[in-house]
Structure formats: C-alpha cells, structure tokens
mmCIF file of C-alpha atoms in Angstrom:
data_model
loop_
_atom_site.group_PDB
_atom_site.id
_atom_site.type_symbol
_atom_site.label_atom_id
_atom_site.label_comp_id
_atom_site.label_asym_id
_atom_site.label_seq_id
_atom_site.Cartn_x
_atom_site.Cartn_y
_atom_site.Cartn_z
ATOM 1 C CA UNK C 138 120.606 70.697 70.173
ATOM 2 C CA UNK C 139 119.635 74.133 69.825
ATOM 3 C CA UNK C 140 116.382 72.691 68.170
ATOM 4 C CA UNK C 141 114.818 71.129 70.967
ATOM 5 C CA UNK C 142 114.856 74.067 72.881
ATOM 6 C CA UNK C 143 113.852 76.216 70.813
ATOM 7 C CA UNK C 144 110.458 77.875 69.330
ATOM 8 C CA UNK C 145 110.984 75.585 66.251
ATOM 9 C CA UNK C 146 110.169 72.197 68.136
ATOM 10 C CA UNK C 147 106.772 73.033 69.908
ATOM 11 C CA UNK C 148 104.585 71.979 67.117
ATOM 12 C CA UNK C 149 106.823 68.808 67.383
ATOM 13 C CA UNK C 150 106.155 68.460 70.820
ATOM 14 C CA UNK C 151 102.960 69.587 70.568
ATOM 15 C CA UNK C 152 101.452 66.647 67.560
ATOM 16 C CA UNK C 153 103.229 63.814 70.240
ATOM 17 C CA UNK C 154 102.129 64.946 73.142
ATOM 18 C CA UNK C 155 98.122 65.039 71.650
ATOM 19 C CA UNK C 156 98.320 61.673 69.902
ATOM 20 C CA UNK C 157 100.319 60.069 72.699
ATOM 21 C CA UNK C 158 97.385 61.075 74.854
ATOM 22 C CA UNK C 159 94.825 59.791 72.736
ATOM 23 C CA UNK C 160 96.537 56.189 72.438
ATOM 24 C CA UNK C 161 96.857 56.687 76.592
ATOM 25 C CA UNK C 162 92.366 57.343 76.835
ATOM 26 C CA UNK C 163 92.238 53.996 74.310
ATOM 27 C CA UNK C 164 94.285 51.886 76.221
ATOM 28 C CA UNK C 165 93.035 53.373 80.040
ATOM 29 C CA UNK C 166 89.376 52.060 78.380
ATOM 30 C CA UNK C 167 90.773 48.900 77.131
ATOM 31 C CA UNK C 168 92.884 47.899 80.218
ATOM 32 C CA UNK C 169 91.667 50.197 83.490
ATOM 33 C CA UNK C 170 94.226 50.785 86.032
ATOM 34 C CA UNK C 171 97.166 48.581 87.002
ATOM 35 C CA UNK C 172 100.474 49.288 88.363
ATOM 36 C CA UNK C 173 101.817 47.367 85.022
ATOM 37 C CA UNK C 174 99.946 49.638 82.631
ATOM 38 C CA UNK C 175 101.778 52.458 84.626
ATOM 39 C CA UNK C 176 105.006 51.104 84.092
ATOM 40 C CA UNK C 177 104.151 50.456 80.265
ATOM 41 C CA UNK C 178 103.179 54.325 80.238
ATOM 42 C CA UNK C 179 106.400 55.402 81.621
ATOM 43 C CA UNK C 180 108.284 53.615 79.357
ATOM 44 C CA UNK C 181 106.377 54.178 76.349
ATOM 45 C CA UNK C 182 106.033 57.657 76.845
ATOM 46 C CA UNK C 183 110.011 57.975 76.725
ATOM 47 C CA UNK C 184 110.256 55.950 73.844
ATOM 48 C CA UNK C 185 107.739 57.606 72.211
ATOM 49 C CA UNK C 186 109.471 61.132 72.604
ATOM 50 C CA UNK C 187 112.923 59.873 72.276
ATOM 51 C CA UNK C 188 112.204 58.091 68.684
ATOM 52 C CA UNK C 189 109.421 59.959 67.783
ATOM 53 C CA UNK C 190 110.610 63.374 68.306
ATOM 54 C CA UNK C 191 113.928 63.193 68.090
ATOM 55 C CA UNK C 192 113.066 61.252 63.968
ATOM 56 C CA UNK C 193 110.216 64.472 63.322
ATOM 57 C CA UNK C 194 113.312 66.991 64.284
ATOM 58 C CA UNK C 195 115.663 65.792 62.345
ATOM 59 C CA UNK C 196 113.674 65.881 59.198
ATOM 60 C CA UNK C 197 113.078 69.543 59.926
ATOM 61 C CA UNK C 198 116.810 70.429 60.914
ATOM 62 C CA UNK C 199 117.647 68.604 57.614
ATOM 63 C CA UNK C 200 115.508 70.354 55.604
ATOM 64 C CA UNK C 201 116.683 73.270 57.062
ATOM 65 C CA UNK C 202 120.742 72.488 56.575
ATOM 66 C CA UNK C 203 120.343 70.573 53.355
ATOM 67 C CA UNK C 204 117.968 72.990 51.357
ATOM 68 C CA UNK C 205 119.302 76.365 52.677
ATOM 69 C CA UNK C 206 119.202 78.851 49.700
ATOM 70 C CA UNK C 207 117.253 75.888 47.008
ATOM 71 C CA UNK C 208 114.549 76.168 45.247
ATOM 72 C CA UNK C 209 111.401 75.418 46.206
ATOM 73 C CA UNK C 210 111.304 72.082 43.753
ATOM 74 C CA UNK C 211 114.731 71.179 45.547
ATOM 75 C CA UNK C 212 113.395 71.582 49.315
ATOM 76 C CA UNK C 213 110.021 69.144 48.124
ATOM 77 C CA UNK C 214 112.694 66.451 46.296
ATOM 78 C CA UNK C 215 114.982 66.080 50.216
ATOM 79 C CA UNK C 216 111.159 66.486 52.254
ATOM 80 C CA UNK C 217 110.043 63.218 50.019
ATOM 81 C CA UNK C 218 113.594 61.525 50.661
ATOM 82 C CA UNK C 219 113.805 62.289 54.177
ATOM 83 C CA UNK C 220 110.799 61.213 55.030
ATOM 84 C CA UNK C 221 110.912 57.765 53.196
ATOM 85 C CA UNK C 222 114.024 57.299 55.465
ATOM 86 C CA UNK C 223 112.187 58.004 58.591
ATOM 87 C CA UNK C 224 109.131 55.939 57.541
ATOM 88 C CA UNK C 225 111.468 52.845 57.402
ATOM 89 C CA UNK C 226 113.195 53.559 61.302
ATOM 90 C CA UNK C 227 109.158 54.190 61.895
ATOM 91 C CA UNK C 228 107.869 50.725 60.777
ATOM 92 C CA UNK C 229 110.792 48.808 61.396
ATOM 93 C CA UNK C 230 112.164 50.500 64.965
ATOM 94 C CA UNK C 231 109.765 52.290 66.856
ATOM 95 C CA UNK C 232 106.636 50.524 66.332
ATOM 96 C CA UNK C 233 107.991 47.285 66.940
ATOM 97 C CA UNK C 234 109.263 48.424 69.491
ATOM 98 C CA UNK C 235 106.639 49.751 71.400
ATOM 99 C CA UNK C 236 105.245 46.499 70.770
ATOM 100 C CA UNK C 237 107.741 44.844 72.742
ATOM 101 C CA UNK C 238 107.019 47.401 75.613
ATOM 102 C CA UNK C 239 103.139 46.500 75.220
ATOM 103 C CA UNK C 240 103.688 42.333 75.051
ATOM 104 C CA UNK C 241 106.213 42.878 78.289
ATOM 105 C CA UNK C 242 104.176 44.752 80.557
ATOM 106 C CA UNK C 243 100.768 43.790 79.643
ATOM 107 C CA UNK C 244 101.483 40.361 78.754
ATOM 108 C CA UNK C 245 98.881 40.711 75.532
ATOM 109 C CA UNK C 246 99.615 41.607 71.758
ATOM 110 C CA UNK C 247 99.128 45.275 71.083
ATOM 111 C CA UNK C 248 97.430 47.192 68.137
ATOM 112 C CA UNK C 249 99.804 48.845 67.076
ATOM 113 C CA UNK C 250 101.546 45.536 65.366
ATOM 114 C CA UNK C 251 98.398 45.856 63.184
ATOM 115 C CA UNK C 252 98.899 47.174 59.566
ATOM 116 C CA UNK C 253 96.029 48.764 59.796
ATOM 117 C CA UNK C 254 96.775 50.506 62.924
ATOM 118 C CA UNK C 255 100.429 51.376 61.696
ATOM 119 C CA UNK C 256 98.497 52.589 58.240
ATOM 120 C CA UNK C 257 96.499 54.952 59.952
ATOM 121 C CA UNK C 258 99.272 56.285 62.705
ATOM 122 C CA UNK C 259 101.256 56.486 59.711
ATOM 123 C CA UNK C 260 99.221 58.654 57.195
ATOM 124 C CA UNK C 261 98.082 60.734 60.568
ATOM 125 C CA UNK C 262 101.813 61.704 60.863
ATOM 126 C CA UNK C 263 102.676 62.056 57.169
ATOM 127 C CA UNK C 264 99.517 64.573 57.189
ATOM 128 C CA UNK C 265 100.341 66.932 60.232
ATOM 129 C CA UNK C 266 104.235 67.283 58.988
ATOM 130 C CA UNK C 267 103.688 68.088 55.499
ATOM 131 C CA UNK C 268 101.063 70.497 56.533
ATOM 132 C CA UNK C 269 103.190 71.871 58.835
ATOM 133 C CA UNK C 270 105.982 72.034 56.365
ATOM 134 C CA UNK C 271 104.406 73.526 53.604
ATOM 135 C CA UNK C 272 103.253 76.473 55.783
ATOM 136 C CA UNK C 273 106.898 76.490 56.894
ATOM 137 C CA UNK C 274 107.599 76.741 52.503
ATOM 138 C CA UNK C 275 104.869 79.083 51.740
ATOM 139 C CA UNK C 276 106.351 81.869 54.776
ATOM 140 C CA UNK C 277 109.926 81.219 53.161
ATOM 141 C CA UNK C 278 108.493 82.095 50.092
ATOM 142 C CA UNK C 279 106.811 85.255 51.154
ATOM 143 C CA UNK C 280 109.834 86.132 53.590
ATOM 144 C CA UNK C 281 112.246 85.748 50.160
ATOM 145 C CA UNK C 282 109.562 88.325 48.611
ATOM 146 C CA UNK C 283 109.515 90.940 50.891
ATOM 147 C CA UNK C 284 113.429 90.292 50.698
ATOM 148 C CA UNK C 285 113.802 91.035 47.721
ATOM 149 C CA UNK C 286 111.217 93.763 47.467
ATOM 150 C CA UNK C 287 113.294 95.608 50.438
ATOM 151 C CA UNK C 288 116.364 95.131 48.506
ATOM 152 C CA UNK C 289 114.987 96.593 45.203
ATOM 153 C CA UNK C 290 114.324 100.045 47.676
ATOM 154 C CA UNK C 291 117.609 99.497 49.147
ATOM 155 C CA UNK C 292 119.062 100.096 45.979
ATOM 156 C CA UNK C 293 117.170 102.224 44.505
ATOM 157 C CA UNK C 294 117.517 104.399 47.595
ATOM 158 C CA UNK C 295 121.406 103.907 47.218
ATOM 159 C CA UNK C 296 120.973 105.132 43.220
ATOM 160 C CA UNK C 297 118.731 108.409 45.151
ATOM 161 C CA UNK C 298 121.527 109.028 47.601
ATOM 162 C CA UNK C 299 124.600 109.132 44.945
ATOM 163 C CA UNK C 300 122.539 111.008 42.486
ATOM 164 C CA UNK C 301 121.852 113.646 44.940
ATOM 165 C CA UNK C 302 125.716 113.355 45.870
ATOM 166 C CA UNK C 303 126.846 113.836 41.911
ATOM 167 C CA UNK C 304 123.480 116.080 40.583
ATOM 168 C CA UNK C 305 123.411 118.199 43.432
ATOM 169 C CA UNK C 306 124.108 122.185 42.374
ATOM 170 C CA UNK C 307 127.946 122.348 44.067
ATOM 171 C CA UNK C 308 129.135 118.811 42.209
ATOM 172 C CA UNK C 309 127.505 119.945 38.949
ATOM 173 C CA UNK C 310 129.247 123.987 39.339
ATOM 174 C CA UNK C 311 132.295 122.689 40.150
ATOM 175 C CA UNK C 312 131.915 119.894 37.300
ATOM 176 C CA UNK C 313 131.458 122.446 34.452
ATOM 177 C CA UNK C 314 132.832 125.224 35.295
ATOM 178 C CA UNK C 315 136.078 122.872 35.317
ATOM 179 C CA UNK C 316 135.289 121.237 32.178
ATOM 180 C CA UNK C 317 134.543 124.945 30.954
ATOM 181 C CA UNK C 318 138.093 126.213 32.125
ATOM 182 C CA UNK C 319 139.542 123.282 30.228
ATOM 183 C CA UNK C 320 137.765 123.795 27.175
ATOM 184 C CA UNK C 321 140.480 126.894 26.601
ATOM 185 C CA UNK C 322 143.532 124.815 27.285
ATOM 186 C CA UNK C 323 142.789 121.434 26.444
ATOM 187 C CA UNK C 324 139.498 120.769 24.281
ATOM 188 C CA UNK C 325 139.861 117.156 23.782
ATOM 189 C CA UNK C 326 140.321 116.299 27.406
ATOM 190 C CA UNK C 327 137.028 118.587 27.790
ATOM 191 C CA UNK C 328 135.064 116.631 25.585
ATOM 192 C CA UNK C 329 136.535 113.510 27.874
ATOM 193 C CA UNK C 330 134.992 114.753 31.100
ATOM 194 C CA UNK C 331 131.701 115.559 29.340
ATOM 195 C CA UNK C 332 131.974 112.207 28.488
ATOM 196 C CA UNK C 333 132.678 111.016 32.072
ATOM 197 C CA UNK C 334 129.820 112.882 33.423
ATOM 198 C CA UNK C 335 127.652 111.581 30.943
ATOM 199 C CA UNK C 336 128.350 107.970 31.682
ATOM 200 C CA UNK C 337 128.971 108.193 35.529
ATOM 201 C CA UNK C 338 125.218 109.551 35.745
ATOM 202 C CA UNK C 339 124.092 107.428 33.023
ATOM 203 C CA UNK C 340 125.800 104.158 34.934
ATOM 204 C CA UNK C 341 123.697 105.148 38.124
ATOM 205 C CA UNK C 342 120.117 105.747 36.566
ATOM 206 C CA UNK C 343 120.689 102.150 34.780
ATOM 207 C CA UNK C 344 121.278 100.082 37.582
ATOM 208 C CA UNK C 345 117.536 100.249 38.330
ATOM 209 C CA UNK C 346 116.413 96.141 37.478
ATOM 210 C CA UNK C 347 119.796 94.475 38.672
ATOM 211 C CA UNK C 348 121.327 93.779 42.000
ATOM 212 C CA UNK C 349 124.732 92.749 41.055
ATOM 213 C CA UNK C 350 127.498 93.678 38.299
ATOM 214 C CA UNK C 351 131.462 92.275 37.454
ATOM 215 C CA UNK C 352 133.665 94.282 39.785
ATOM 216 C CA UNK C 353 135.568 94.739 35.910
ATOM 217 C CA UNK C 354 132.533 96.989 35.067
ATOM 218 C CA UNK C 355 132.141 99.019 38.492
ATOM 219 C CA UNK C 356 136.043 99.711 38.484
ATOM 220 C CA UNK C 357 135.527 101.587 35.155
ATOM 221 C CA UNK C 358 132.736 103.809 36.497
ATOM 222 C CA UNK C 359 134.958 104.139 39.382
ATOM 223 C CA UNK C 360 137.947 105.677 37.185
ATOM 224 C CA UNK C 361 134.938 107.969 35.094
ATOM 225 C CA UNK C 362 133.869 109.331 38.550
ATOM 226 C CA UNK C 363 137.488 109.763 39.573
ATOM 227 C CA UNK C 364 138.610 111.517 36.426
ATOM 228 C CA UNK C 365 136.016 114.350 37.572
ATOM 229 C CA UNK C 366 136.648 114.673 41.098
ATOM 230 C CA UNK C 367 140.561 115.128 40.393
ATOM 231 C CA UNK C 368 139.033 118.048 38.129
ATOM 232 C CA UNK C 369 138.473 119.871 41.018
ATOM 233 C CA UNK C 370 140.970 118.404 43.593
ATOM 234 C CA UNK C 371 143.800 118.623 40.832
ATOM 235 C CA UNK C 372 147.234 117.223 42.297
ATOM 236 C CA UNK C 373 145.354 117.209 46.093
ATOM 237 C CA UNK C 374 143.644 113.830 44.957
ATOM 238 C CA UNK C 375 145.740 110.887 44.012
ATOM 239 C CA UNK C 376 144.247 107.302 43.329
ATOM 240 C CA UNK C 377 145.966 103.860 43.694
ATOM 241 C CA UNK C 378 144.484 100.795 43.086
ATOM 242 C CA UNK C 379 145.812 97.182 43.540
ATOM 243 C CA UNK C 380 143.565 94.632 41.442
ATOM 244 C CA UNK C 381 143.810 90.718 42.021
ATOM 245 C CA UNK C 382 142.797 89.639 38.657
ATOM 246 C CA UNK C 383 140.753 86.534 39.491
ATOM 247 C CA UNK C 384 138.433 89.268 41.311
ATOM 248 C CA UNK C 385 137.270 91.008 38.018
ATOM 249 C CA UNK C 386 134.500 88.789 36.926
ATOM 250 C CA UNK C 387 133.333 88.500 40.436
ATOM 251 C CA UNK C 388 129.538 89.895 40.956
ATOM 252 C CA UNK C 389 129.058 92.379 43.004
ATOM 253 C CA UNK C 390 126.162 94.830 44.391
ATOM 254 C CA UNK C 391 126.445 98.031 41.789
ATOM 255 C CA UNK C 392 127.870 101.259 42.916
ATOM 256 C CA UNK C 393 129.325 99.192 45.884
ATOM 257 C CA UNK C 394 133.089 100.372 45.686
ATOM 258 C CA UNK C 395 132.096 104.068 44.162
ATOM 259 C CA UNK C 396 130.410 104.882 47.209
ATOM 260 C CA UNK C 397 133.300 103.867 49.311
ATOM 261 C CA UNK C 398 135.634 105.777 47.113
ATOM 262 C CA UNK C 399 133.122 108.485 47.292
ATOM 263 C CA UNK C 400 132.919 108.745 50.933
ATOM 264 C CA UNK C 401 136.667 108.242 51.086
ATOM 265 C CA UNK C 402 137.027 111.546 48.942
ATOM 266 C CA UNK C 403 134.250 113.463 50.580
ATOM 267 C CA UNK C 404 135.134 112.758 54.621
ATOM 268 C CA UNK C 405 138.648 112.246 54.349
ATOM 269 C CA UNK C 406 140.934 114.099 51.023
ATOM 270 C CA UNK C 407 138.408 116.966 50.586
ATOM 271 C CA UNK C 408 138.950 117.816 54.753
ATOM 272 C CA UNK C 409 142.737 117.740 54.393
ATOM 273 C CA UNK C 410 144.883 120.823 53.037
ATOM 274 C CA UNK C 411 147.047 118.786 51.289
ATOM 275 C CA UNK C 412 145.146 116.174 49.770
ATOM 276 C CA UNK C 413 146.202 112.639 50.098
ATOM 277 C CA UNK C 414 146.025 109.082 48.499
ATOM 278 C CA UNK C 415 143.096 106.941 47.671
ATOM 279 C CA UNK C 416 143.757 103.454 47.326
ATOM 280 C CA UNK C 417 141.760 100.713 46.289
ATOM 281 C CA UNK C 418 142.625 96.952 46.944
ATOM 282 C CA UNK C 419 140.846 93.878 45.849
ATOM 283 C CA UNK C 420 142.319 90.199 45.976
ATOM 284 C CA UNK C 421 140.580 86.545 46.590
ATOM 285 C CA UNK C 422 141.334 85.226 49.748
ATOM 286 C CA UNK C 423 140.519 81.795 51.892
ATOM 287 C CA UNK C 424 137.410 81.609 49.106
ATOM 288 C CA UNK C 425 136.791 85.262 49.939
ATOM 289 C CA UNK C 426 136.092 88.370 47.754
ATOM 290 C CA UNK C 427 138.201 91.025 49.713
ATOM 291 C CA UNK C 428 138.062 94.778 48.789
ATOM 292 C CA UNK C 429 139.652 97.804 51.038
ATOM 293 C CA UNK C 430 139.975 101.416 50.073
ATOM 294 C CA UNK C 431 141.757 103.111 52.459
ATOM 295 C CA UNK C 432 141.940 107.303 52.730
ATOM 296 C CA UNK C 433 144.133 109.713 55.001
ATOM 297 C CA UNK C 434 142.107 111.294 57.828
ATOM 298 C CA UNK C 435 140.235 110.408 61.322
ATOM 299 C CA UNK C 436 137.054 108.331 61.855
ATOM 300 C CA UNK C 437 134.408 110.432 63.014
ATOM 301 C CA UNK C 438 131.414 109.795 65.299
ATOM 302 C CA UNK C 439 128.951 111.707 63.765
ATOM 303 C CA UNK C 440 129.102 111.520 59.780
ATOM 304 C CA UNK C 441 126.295 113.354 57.888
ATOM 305 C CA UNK C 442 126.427 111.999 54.657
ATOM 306 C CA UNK C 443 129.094 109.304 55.588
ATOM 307 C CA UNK C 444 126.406 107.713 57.615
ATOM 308 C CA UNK C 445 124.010 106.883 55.444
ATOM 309 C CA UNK C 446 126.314 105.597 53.077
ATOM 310 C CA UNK C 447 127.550 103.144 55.518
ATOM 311 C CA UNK C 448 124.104 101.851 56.878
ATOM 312 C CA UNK C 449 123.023 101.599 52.958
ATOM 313 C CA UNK C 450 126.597 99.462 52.205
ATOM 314 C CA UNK C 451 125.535 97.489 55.441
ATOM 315 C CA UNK C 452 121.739 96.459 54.514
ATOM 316 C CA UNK C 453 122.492 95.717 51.186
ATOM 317 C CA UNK C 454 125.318 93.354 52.009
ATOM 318 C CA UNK C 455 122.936 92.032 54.613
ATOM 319 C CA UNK C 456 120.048 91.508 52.210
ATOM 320 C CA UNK C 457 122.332 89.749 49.372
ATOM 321 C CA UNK C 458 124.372 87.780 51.026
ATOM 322 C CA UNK C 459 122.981 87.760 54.911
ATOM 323 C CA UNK C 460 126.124 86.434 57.160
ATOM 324 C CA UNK C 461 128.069 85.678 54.195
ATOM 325 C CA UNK C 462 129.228 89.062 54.136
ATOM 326 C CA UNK C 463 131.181 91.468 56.267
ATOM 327 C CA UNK C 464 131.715 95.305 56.135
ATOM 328 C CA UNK C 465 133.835 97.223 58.462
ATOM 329 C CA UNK C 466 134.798 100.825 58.851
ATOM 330 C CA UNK C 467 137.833 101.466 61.539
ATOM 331 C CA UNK C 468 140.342 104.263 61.576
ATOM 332 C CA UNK C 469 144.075 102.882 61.323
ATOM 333 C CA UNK C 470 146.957 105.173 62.413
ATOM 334 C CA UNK C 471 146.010 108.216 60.230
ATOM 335 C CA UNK C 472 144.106 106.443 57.620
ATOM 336 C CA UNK C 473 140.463 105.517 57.603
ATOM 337 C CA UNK C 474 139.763 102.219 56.269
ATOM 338 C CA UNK C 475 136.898 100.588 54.532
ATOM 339 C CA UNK C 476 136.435 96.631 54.611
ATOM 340 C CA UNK C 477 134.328 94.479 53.058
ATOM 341 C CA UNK C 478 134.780 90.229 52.621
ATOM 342 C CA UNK C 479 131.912 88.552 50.887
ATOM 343 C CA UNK C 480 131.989 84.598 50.957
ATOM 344 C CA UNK C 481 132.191 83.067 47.607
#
C-alpha cells in the first residue's frame, strides 16, 4: 500500500486522471448535461481508478519485487509478461465493464465496446507505460553506474588508507629493523618476514580491478600481516581464530577482515601494557555469513584512524550488498567487538 501513497504512483495517477478527462469532454459533447450522465461519471470515475490504477501499479510494484537485482534482458522478459496479463483483465474486465455502467445509466451502447475504440485506448496505454518504464530502466542503469563507479573509489580509497597504515615511516622502522635484529638470531625466519612484507603490500596494490575475494585467500594475508605485527608486539599480541569451514569459499569485499584485525591491534592491544588476545570468528548462520573479531580494550568516541576505517567497512558493505549486510562496532565487558552478517 505504500505505493499509492507514494511519489512512485503520480505519473499513474497522473496518465488516468488526463485520459479520464478527455473521455469526460467527448461524452459532455455527445450527451450534454443530465443528472444520469452524473451518476454514470461517478461511477465510472471509481471504476476507472479502482481497475485502472490499481492494474498500472501492480505491474510497476511487480517489476519492482520480481526483477530486483536482474538484468536488464530479465526486467524487459516479466514487463512483456505482466503486461499481457493485464491486457487480458483490460479487455475482458474493465472495459466491459464500463460498458455496463454506460448501457445502465445512459440507456445507449457505448464506444468503448468498439474494437477500434479499445485498439486505440489500448495502444495509448501500452505507449505511456513503456515510456515511462524504460526511463524508469535507463535511471537504474545509470544509478547501477555511478554505483559501481563510487564503489571502485571506495576501495581504492580503502587500498590508500591501509597502505598509508603499513608504508607509513613508523610500520616500515619497526618492520625492518625487526627483521634486521632477527637476521642475527634466526636468518631463515628473516627471510620469512621479508617475505610477509612483500606479499602483504603486494596483496593490497593488487586488489585494484576486483571487489570481492574467498574469505580462504584474505585469511592468509591476514596471518602474513599478523606474522609482522607480532614482530614488534612479541608475546604482547596473541591471535585466535575460529573458522567454520563452509565459510572459506565465501566472497567477500578484499581487505575486509585485515582492517578489522588491524584496527583491533592498533586501538585496542597496542594501548594496553600487557597485550591481549585477538580473535577472529567466522561461521554460517540462518543463511548468513557471520564474522567477529573481538580485542581487549574500551570503545572510544573519538577514533582517529579507527574512524575512517569503520565508515570505509560501512559504505562498502552498503554499496555491495545495500541492506543485505550489517556491520556493528559495540564494546562488550572489556572487549571491543567487531560484527559483520552479510545475507547469502
């Protein structure tokens, strides 16, 4: 019901109401003024807007439920179907039934039982709604562009923002001057971290063209980017994850869960003395994609850097899947937690 009242019906309303007023000029010429023709108007009029309206809005609220996220091919294929149906209830309900109104009131045959007539109200409807429902196609079209086009600078944004976090001068010091020390004690877990920086930068310039990647593959860059943070952290940063296995071929946006283990590191183990525990979850539930990393620590208000990872999470989320996704961050006794549910 939502549809009649709102901005989506007025060109409904709007074709009626103009060729319900022409047919009233033809038949006030044809007929003049009588207190039958009155009645005929009053109860054509409701007819008219009843059938006629209510048939035109239900092809569009169809369209709209039946051919939500289709192709364009797709939403022409149910337009052509629908419409077929409604032609039918057109020739076979409403204009015979106006007819009756016409014959009962005005005690004369009316035009409209002409196949001419019904011909050329026919066509005059067929014309205004596809017109009106290609434009409706051609701004979906353009809407799904600039979509996708904000998406693309969403993400590369997202690549800009964890680049700065990893390339930045204290992340690379602290990086090699680690791997450095290590190079005297242990040379072949050295060459590992060299490694791990390599491919954790390497894994973030690539991600350029795509907007989704198996949560399999962003868990490993995950580990790559762990095994150099605990390089400088050492025994203050300890990682946990629990994996549902049906989850690791899922798609998901890239860098999704490294920049909520990121910020979990950054705002919550890096601020404690002690350290404390990462830990990742993932499982599929009620057709659901869930993941939580949760981090020791206190929600705060204003967040810096914490911030604009969270809005970035949030519009990406909101540009892939729209309401089919939901991302949360709450605090939790001591621990800060990080939610996200995407519909499968």
């Amino acid at each position: 019901m939502n549809y009649f009242f709102s901005k989506k019906a007025i060109p409904n309303y709007s074709v009626w109401s103009i060729t319900l007023l022409s047919s009233y000029i033809m038949k006030l010429s044809d007929l003049g003024k009588t207190k039958e023709l009155v009645y005929y108007f009053i109860s054509e009029c409701f007819v008219w807007f009843l059938i006629g309206v209510l048939l035109t809005g239900l092809i569009q609220i169809g369209l709209e439920k039946l051919t939500k996220d289709k192709s364009v091919i797709t939403k022409i294929a149910y337009l052509i179907i629908l419409m077929l149906m409604v032609s039918v209830v057109f020739n076979y309900v409403f204009w015979p039934l106006i007819d009756i109104l016409h014959t009962y009131f005005l005690k004369k045959s009316s035009y409209h039982g002409k196949f001419a007539t019904r011909i050329f109200n026919w066509l005059n409807w067929i014309i205004w709604f596809v017109s009106y429902t290609a434009l409706n196609l051609y701004t979906e079209v353009e809407e799904a562009k600039l979509k996708n086009m904000t998406l693309q600078t969403t993400l590369k944004e997202s690549q800009l923002n964890i680049l700065k976090g990893q390339i930045n001068p204290h992340f690379m010091f602290n990086s090699l001057n680690n791997i450095r020390g290590l190079m005297l004690e242990d040379t072949n877990k050295a060459r590992e971290m060299l490694t791990s920086l390599s491919e954790t930068l390497r894994y973030a310039l690539r991600q350029n063209a795509i907007t989704s990647i198996a949560l399999e593959d962003e868990l490993e860059m995950v580990e790559k980017y762990l095994d150099l943070s605990k390089i400088q952290f050492e025994d203050r940063l300890q990682y946990e994850k629990h994996i549902d296995t049906s989850s690791l071929s899922i798609q998901i946006p890239p860098m999704l869960i490294q920049m909520l283990i990121e910020n979990a590191i950054k705002h919550g183990i890096s601020n404690i003395k002690e350290g404390g525990k990462v830990t990742l979850y993932t499982e599929i539930r009620t057709n659901k994609l869930c993941i939580k990393v949760t981090n020791p620590g206190r929600l705060r208000k204003k967040f810096d850097g914490t911030q604009v990872g969270v809005e970035n999470i949030k519009n990406r989320l909101e540009l892939l899947y729209g309401k089919k996704a939901y991302f949360e961050l709450k605090e939790v006794g001591k621990k800060v937690e990080a939610i996200i549910e995407i519909q499968l």
